[in-house]
Short mmCIF file of C-alpha atoms and ligand atoms in Angstrom, two decimals:
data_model
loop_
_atom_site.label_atom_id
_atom_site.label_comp_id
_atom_site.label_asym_id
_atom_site.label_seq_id
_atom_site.Cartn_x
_atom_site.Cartn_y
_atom_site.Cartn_z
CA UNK A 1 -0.48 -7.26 -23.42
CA UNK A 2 -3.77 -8.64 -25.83
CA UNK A 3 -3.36 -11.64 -24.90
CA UNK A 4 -2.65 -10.55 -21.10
CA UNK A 5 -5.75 -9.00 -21.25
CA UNK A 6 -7.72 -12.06 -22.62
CA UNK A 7 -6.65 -14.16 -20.01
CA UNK A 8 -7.55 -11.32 -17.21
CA UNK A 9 -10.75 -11.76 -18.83
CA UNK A 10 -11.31 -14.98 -18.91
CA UNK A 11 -9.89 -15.35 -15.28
CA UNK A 12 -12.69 -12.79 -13.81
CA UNK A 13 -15.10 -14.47 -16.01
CA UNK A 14 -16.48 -11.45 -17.47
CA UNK A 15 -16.28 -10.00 -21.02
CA UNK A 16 -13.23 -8.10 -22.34
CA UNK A 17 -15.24 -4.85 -22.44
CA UNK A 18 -16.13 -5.06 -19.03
CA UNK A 19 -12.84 -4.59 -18.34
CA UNK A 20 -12.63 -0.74 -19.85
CA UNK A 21 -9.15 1.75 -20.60
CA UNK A 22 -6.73 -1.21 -20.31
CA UNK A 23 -4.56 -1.99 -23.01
CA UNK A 24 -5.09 1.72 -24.38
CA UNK A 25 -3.12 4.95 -24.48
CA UNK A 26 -5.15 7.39 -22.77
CA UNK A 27 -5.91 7.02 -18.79
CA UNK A 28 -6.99 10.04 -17.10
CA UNK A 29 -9.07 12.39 -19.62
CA UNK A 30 -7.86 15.59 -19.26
CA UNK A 31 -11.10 17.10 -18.80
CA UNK A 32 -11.18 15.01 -15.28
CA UNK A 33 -7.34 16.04 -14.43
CA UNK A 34 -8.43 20.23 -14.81
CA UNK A 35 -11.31 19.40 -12.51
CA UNK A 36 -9.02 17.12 -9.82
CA UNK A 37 -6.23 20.00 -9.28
CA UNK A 38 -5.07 23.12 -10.14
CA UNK A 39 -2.72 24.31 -12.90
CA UNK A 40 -3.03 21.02 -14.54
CA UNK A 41 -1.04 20.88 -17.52
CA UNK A 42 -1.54 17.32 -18.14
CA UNK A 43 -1.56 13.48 -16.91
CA UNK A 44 1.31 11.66 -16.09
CA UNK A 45 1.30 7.57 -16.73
CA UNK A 46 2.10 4.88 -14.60
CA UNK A 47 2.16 1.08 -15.45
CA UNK A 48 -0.30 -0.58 -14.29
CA UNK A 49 0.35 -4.07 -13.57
CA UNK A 50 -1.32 -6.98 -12.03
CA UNK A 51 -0.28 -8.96 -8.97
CA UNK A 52 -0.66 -12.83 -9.42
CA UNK A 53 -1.53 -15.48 -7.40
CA UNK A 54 -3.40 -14.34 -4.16
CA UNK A 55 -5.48 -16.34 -2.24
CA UNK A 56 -6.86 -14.15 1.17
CA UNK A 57 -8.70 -15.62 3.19
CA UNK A 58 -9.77 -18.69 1.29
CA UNK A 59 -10.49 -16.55 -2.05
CA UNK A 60 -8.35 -16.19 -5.42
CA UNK A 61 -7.63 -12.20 -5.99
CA UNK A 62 -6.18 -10.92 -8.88
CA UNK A 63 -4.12 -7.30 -7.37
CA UNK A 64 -4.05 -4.18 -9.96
CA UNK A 65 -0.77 -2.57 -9.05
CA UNK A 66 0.05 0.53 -10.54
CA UNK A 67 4.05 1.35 -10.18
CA UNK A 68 7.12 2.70 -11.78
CA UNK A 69 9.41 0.36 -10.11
CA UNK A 70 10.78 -2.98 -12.28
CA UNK A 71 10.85 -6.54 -10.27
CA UNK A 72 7.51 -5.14 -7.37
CA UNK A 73 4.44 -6.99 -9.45
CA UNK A 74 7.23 -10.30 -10.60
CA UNK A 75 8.51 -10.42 -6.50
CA UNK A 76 5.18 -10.18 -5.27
CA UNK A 77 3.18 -12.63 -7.10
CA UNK A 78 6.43 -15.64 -6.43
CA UNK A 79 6.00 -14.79 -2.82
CA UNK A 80 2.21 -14.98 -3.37
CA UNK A 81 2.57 -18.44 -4.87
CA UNK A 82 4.42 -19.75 -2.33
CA UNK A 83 2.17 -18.74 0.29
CA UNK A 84 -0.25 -20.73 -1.54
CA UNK A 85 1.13 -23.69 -0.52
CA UNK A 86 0.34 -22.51 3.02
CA UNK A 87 -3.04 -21.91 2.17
CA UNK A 88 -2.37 -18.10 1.36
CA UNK A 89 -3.06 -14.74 3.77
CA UNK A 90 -5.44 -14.75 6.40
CA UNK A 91 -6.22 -10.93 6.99
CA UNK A 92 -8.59 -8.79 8.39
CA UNK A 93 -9.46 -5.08 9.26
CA UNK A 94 -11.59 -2.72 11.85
CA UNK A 95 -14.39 -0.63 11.20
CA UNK A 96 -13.14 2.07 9.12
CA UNK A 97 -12.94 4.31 11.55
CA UNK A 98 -10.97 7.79 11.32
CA UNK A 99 -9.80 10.37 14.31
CA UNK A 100 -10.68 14.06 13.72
CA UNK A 101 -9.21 16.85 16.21
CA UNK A 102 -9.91 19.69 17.70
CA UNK A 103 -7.86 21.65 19.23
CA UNK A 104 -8.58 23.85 22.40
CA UNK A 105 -6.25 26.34 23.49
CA UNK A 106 -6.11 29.43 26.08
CA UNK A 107 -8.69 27.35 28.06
CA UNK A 108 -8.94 29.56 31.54
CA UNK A 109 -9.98 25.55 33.44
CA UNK A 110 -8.77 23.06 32.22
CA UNK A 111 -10.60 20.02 34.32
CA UNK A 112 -14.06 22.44 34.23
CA UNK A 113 -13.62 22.65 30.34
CA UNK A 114 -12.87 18.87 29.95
CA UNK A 115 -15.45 17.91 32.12
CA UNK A 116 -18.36 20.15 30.34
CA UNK A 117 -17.49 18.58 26.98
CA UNK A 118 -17.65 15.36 28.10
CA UNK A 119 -21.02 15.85 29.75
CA UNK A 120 -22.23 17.45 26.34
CA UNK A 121 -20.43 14.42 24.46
CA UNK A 122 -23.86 13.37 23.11
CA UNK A 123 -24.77 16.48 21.99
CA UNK A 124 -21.56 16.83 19.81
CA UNK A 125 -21.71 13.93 18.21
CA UNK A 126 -25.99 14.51 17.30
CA UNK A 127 -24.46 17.84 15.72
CA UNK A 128 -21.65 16.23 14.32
CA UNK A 129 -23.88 13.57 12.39
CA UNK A 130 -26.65 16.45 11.34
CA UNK A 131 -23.56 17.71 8.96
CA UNK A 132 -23.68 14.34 7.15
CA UNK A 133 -27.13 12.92 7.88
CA UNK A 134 -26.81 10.06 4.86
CA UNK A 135 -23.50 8.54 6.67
CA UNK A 136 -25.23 8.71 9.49
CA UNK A 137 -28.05 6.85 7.81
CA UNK A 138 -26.18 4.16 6.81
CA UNK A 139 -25.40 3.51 10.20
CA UNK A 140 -21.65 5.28 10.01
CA UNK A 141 -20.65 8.72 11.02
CA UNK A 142 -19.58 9.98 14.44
CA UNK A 143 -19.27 7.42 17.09
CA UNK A 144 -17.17 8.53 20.21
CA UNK A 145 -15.69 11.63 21.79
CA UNK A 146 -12.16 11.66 23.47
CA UNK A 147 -10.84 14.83 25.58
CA UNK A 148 -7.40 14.87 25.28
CA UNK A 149 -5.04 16.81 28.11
CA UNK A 150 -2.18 18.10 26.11
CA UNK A 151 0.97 20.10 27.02
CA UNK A 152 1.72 22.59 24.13
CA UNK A 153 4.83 24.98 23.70
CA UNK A 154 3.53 28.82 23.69
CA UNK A 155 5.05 31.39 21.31
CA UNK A 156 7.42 32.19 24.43
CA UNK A 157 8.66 28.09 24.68
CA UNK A 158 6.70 27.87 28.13
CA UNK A 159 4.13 24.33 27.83
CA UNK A 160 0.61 25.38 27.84
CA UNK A 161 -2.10 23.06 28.99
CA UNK A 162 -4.50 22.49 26.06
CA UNK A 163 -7.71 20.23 25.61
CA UNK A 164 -7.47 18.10 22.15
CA UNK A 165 -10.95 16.87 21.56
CA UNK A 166 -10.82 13.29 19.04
CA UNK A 167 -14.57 12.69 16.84
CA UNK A 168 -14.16 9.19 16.43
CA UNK A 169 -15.94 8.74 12.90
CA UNK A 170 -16.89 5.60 11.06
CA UNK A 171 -16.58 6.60 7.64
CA UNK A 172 -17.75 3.20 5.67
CA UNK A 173 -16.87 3.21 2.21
CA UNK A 174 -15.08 6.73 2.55
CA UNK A 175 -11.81 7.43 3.00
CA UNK A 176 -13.04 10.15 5.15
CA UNK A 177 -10.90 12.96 5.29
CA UNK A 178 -13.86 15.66 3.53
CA UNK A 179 -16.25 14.11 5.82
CA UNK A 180 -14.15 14.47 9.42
CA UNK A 181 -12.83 17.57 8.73
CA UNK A 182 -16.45 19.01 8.31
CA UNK A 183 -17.34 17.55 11.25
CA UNK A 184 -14.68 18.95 12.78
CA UNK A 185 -15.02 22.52 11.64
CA UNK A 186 -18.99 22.36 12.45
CA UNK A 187 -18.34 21.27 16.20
CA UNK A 188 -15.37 24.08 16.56
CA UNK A 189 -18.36 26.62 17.97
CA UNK A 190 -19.81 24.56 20.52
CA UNK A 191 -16.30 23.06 22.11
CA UNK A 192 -15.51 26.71 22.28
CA UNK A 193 -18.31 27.48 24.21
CA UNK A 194 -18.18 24.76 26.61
CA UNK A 195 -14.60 24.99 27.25
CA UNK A 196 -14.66 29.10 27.20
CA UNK A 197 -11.34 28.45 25.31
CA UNK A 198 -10.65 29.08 21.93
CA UNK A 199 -10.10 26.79 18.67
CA UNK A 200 -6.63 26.66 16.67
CA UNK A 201 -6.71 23.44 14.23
CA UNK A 202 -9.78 21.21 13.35
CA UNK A 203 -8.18 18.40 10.98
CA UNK A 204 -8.46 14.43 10.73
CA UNK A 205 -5.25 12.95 11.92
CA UNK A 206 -3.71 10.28 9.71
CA UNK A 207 -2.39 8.14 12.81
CA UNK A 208 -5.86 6.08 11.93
CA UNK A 209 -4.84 3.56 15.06
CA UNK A 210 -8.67 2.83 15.10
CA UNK A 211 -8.75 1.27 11.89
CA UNK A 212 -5.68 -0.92 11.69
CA UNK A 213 -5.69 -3.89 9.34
CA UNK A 214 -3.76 -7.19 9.81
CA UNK A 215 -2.32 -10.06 7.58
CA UNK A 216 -0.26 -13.43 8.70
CA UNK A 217 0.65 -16.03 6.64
CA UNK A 218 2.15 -19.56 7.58
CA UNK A 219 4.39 -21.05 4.98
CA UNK A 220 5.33 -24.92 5.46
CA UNK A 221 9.28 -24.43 5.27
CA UNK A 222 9.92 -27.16 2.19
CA UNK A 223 8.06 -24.69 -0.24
CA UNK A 224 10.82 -22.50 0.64
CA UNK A 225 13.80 -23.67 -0.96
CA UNK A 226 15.30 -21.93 -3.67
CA UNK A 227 18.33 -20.76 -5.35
CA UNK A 228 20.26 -23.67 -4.70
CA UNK A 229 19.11 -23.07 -0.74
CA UNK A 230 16.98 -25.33 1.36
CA UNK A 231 13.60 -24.56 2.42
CA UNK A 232 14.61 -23.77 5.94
CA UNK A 233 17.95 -22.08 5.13
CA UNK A 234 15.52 -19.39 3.20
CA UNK A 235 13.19 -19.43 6.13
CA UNK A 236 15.68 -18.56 8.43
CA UNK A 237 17.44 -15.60 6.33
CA UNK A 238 14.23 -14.14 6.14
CA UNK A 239 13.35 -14.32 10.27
CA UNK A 240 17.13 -13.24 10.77
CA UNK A 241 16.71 -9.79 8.75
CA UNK A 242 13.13 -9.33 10.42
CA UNK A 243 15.23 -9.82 13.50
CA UNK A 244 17.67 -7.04 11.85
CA UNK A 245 14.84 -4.77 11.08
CA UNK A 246 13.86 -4.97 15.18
CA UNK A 247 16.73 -4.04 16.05
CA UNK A 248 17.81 -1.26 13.69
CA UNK A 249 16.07 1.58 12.34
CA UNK A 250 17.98 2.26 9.29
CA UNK A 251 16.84 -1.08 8.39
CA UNK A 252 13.69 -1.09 9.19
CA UNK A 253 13.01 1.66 7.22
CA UNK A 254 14.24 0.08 3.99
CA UNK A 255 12.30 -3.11 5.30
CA UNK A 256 9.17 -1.02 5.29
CA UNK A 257 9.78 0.74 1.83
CA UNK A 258 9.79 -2.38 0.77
CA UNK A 259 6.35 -3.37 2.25
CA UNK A 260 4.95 -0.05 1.20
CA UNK A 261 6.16 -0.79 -2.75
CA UNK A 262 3.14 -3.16 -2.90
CA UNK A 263 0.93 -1.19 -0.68
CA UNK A 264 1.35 2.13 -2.63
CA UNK A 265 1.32 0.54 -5.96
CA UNK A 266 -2.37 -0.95 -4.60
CA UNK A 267 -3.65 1.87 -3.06
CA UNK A 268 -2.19 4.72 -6.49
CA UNK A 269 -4.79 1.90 -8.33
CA UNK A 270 -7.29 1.85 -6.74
CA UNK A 271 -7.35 5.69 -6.36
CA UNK A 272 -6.30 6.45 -2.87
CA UNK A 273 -4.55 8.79 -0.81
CA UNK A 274 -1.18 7.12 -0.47
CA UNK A 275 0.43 9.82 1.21
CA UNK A 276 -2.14 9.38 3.99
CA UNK A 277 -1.20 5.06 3.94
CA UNK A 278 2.56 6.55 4.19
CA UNK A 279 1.83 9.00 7.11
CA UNK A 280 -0.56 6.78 9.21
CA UNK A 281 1.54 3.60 8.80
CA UNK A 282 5.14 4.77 9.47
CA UNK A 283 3.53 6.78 12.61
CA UNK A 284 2.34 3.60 13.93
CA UNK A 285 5.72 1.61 13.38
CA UNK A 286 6.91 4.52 15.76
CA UNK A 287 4.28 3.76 18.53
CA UNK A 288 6.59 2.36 20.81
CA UNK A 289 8.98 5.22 21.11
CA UNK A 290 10.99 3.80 18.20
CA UNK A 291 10.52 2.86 14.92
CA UNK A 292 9.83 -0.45 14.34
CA UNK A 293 9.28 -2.94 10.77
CA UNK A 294 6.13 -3.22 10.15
CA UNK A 295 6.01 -6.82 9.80
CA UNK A 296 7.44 -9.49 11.80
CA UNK A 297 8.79 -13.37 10.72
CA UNK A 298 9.80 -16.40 12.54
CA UNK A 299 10.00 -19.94 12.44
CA UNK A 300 8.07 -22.53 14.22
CA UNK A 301 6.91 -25.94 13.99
CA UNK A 302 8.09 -26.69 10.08
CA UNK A 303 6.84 -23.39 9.34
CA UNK A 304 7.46 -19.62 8.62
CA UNK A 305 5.05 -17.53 10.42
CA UNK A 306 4.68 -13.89 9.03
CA UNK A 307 2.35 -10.77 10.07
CA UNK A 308 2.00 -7.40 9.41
CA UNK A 309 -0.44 -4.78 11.62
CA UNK A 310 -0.63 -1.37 10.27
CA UNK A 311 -3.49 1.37 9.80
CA UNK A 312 -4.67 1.66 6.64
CA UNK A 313 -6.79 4.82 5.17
CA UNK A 314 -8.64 2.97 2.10
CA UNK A 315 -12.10 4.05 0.30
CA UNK A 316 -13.76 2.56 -2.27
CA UNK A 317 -16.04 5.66 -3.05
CA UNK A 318 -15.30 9.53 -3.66
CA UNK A 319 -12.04 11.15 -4.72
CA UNK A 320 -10.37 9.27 -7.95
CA UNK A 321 -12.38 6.87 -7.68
CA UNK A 322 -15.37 9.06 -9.10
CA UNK A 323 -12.72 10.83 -11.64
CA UNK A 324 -10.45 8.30 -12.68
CA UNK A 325 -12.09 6.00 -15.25
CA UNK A 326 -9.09 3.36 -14.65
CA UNK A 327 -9.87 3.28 -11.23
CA UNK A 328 -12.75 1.62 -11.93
CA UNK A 329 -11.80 -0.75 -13.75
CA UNK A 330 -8.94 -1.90 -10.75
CA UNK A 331 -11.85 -2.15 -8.64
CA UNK A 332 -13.44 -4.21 -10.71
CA UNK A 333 -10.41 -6.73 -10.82
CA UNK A 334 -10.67 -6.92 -7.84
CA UNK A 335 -13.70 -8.14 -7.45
CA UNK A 336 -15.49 -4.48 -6.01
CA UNK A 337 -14.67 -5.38 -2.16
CA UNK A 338 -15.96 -3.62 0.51
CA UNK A 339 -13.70 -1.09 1.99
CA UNK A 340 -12.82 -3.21 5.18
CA UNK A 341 -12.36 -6.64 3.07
CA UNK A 342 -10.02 -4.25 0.26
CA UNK A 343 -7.66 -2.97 3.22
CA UNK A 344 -6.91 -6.92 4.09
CA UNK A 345 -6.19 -7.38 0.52
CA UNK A 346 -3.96 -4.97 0.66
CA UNK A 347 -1.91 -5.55 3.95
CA UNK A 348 -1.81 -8.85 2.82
CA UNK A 349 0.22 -7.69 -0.18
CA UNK A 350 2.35 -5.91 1.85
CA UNK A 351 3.49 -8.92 3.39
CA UNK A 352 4.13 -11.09 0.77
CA UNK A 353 5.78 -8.04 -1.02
CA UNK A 354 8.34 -8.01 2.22
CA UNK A 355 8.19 -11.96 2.20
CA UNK A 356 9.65 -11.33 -1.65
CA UNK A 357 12.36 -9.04 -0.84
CA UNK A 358 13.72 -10.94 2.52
CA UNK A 359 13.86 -13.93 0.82
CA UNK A 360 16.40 -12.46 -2.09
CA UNK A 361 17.98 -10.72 0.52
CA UNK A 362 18.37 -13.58 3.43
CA UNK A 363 20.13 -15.71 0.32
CA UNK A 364 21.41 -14.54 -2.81
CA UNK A 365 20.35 -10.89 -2.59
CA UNK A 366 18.35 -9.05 -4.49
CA UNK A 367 20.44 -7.80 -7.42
CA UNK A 368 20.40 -10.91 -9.47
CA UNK A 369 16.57 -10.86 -10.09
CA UNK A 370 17.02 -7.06 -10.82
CA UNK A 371 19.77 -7.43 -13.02
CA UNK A 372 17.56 -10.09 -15.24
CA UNK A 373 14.76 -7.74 -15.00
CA UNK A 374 17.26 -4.53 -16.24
CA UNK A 375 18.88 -7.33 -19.21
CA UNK A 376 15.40 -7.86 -20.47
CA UNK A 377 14.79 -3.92 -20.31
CA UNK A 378 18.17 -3.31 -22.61
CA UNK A 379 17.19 -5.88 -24.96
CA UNK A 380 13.79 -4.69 -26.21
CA UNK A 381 15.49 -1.27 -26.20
CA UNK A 382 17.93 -2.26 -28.00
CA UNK A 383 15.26 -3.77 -30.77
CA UNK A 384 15.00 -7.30 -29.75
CA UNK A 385 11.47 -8.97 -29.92
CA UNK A 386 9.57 -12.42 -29.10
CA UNK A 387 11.74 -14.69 -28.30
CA UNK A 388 15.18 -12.83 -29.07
CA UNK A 389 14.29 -10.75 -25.58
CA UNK A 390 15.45 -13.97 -23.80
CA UNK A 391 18.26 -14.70 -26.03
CA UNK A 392 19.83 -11.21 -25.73
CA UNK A 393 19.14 -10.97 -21.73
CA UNK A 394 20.86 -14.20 -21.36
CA UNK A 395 23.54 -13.37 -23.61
CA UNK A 396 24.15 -10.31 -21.63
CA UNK A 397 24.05 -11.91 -18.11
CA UNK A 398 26.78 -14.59 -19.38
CA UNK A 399 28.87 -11.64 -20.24
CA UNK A 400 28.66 -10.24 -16.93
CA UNK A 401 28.22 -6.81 -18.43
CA UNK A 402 24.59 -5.42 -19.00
CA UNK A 403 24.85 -2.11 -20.84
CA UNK A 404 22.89 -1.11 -23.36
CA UNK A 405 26.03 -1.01 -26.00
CA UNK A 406 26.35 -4.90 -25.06
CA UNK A 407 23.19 -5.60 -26.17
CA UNK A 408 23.73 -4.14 -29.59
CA UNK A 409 26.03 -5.42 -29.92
CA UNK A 410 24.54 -8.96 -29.37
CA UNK A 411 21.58 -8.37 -31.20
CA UNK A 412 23.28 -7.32 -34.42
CA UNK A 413 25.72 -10.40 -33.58
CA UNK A 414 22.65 -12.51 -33.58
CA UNK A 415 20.99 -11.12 -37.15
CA UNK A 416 24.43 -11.47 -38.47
CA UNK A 417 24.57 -14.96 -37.63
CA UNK A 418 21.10 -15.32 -38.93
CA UNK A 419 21.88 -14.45 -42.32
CA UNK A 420 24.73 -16.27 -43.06
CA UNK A 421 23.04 -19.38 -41.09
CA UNK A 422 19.59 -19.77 -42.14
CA UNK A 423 18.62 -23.07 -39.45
CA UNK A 424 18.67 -20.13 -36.57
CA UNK A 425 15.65 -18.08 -38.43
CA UNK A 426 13.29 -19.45 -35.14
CA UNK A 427 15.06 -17.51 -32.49
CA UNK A 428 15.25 -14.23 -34.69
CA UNK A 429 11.90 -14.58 -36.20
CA UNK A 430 9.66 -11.98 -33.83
CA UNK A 431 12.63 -9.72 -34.00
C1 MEV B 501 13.48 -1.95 -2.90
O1 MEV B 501 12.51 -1.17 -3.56
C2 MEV B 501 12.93 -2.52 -1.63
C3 MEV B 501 13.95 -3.29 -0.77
O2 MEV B 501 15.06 -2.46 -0.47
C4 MEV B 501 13.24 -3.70 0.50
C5 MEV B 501 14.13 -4.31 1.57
O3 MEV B 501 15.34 -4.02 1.61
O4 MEV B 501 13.56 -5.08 2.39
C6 MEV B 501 14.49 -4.48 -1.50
#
């Protein structure tokens, strides 16, 4: 891990103590964990990794990852690599702009109601922005009002006619969510006066459809081949299970876990709300009145073509990013990008984290990389060190059986060997 850190270092061009709280024990101080929640008892780790390899948009990006999950940084930064040879992601994002509702019930006219607030629309959004006059400042902040005509099951199961007002905000740098829902709550009094109805819920919704960022990749088909498969063979196992994924929503909901394993482990870095990524993005895959994969892959013209379109809900100020010294630090690996310019980075990893899995899966399947992964795991847990890790995992893949007593065994086999032939002392010598 030093040395790991060295070369992170040296790659960002900045000195090692620049690059603060990796390589040590402690991440979140406690003191910053009682202040973040309630009942805290303590901090729980995660690795943090970092994802190799990525060139967006012209520009090399080194991707802090932070995940439990063996094989997600390894798989990502391969497919990474070999949509270098393509000239890497393209991606892009909107304005960061976030939905907040209000919702309107027991209005006694419905078209008189709709038509007041939209008259007053200006007026809404002036008192909207007074509750955050610095976002609005900085040229962010409430931009547009939407009445929304909504049927609504009463208490009795008979659809009541309601009036769903949308703020649309640009939050900037934010994530957002403090900042709508204020607005929100501080427009509640004069949508109930205009529409003489009466407010129920005043919330951001995480279907952020208005701030949807994109990726695509193009990947000449000869940098494909692998595993004893040609370059188009792979190509076209991956476009047949994106085909799959169309099709079939049990699929495409593994297809997307898999695309969220690299856009979690980016956004649980980089301190943000990942339940809100989760919410917003699988909504949208259901936009069409199914659920669809998130990403989509074919071939044409020597190439594989690959995109991804989804709404994500990134900051880059407030929340853990204030709290959580390590979050810093990820932001700083990456290079401190802009909100907008970080949400590309990180649909971008999304795809080549899908790229990784359908390309196991179209050929070999995925289980052999996993199982080399899990033999390393047993060795070091079974003691081995340096160089003996290999030695052992290999040893345990030839015997087909990787169980921790197997390795052991293997490892003891191995310092046996070593002291009654002293020539082998290289292999054993880090152990
Ligand atoms: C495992 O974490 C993710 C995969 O299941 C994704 C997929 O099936 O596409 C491998």
């Amino acid at each position: 891990m030093a040395e790991r850190l060295r070369r992170l270092a040296d790659a960002l061009a900045v000195p090692r103590s620049e690059l603060p709280h990796l390589g040590e024990a402690a991440t979140l101080p406690l003191a910053n964990a009682d202040g973040m929640i309630e009942n805290a008892i303590g901090v729980l780790g995660l690795p943090l990794g970092v994802g190799l390899n990525f060139l967006v948009n012209g520009e090399d990006v080194l991707v802090p990852m932070a995940v439990e999950e063996p094989s997600v940084i390894a798989a990502v930064s391969l497919a990474a690599k070999i949509a270098r040879e393509g000239g890497g992601f393209f991606a892009d994002a909107d304005e960061q702009m976030l939905i907040g509702q209000v919702q309107l019930e027991a209005i006694p006219d419905r078209a008189a109601a709709k038509a007041a607030i939209e008259r007053a629309s200006e007026e809404i959004l002036r008192e909207a922005n007074a509750l955050h006059p610095a976002m609005a400042a900085r040229g962010g902040g409430a931009k547009r009002l939407e009445v929304r005509e909504l049927s609504v099951l009463d208490v009795d199961g008979k659809p009541e006619p309601q009036l769903i007002v949308h703020l649309h905000v640009d939050t900037q740098e934010a994530m957002g969510a403090n900042l709508v829902n204020t607005m929100c709550e501080g427009v509640a009094g004069t949508l109930e006066r205009l529409s003489g109805g009466r407010v129920r819920l005043r919330i951001l919704s995480n279907l952020a459809d208005g701030r949807l960022a994109r990726a695509k990749v193009r990947i000449p088909l000869e940098q494909l081949a692998d595993f004893g498969y040609t370059g188009p063979e792979v190509a076209h196992g991956i476009a047949a299970a994106s085909r799959f994924a169309d099709a079939d929503p049990y699929r495409a909901t593994t297809h997307n876990k898999g695309v969220m394993n690299g856009i979690d482990a980016v956004a649980i870095a980089t301190g943000n709300d990942w339940r809100a990524i989760e919410a917003g993005a699988h909504a949208y895959c259901a936009r069409n009145g199914r659920y669809e994969p998130m990403t989509r892959w074919w071939v044409s013209e020597g190439h594989l073509h690959g995109s991804i379109e989804i709404p994500l809900q990134i900051g880059t100020v407030g929340g853990a990013v204030k709290t959580n010294p390590l979050v810093v630090t990820a932001l700083r690996i990456l290079g401190n990008p802009p909100a907008k310019k970080l949400a590309g980075i990180i649909a971008a990893v999304g795809l080549a984290q899908n790229m990784a899995a359908l390309r196991a899966l179209g050929t070999v399947g995925i289980q052999k990389g996993h199982m080399a992964l899990h033999a390393r795991n047993l060795a070091v847990t079974a003691g081995a060190r340096g160089q003996t890790i290999e030695v052992v995992a290999k040893a345990l893949i030839a015997a087909g059986e990787i169980k921790l007593h197997r390795a052991q065994e293997i490892l003891a086999r191995l310092v046996r060997e070593q002291a009654s032939a002293p020539g082998t002392a290289g292999v054993l010598e880090a152990t």
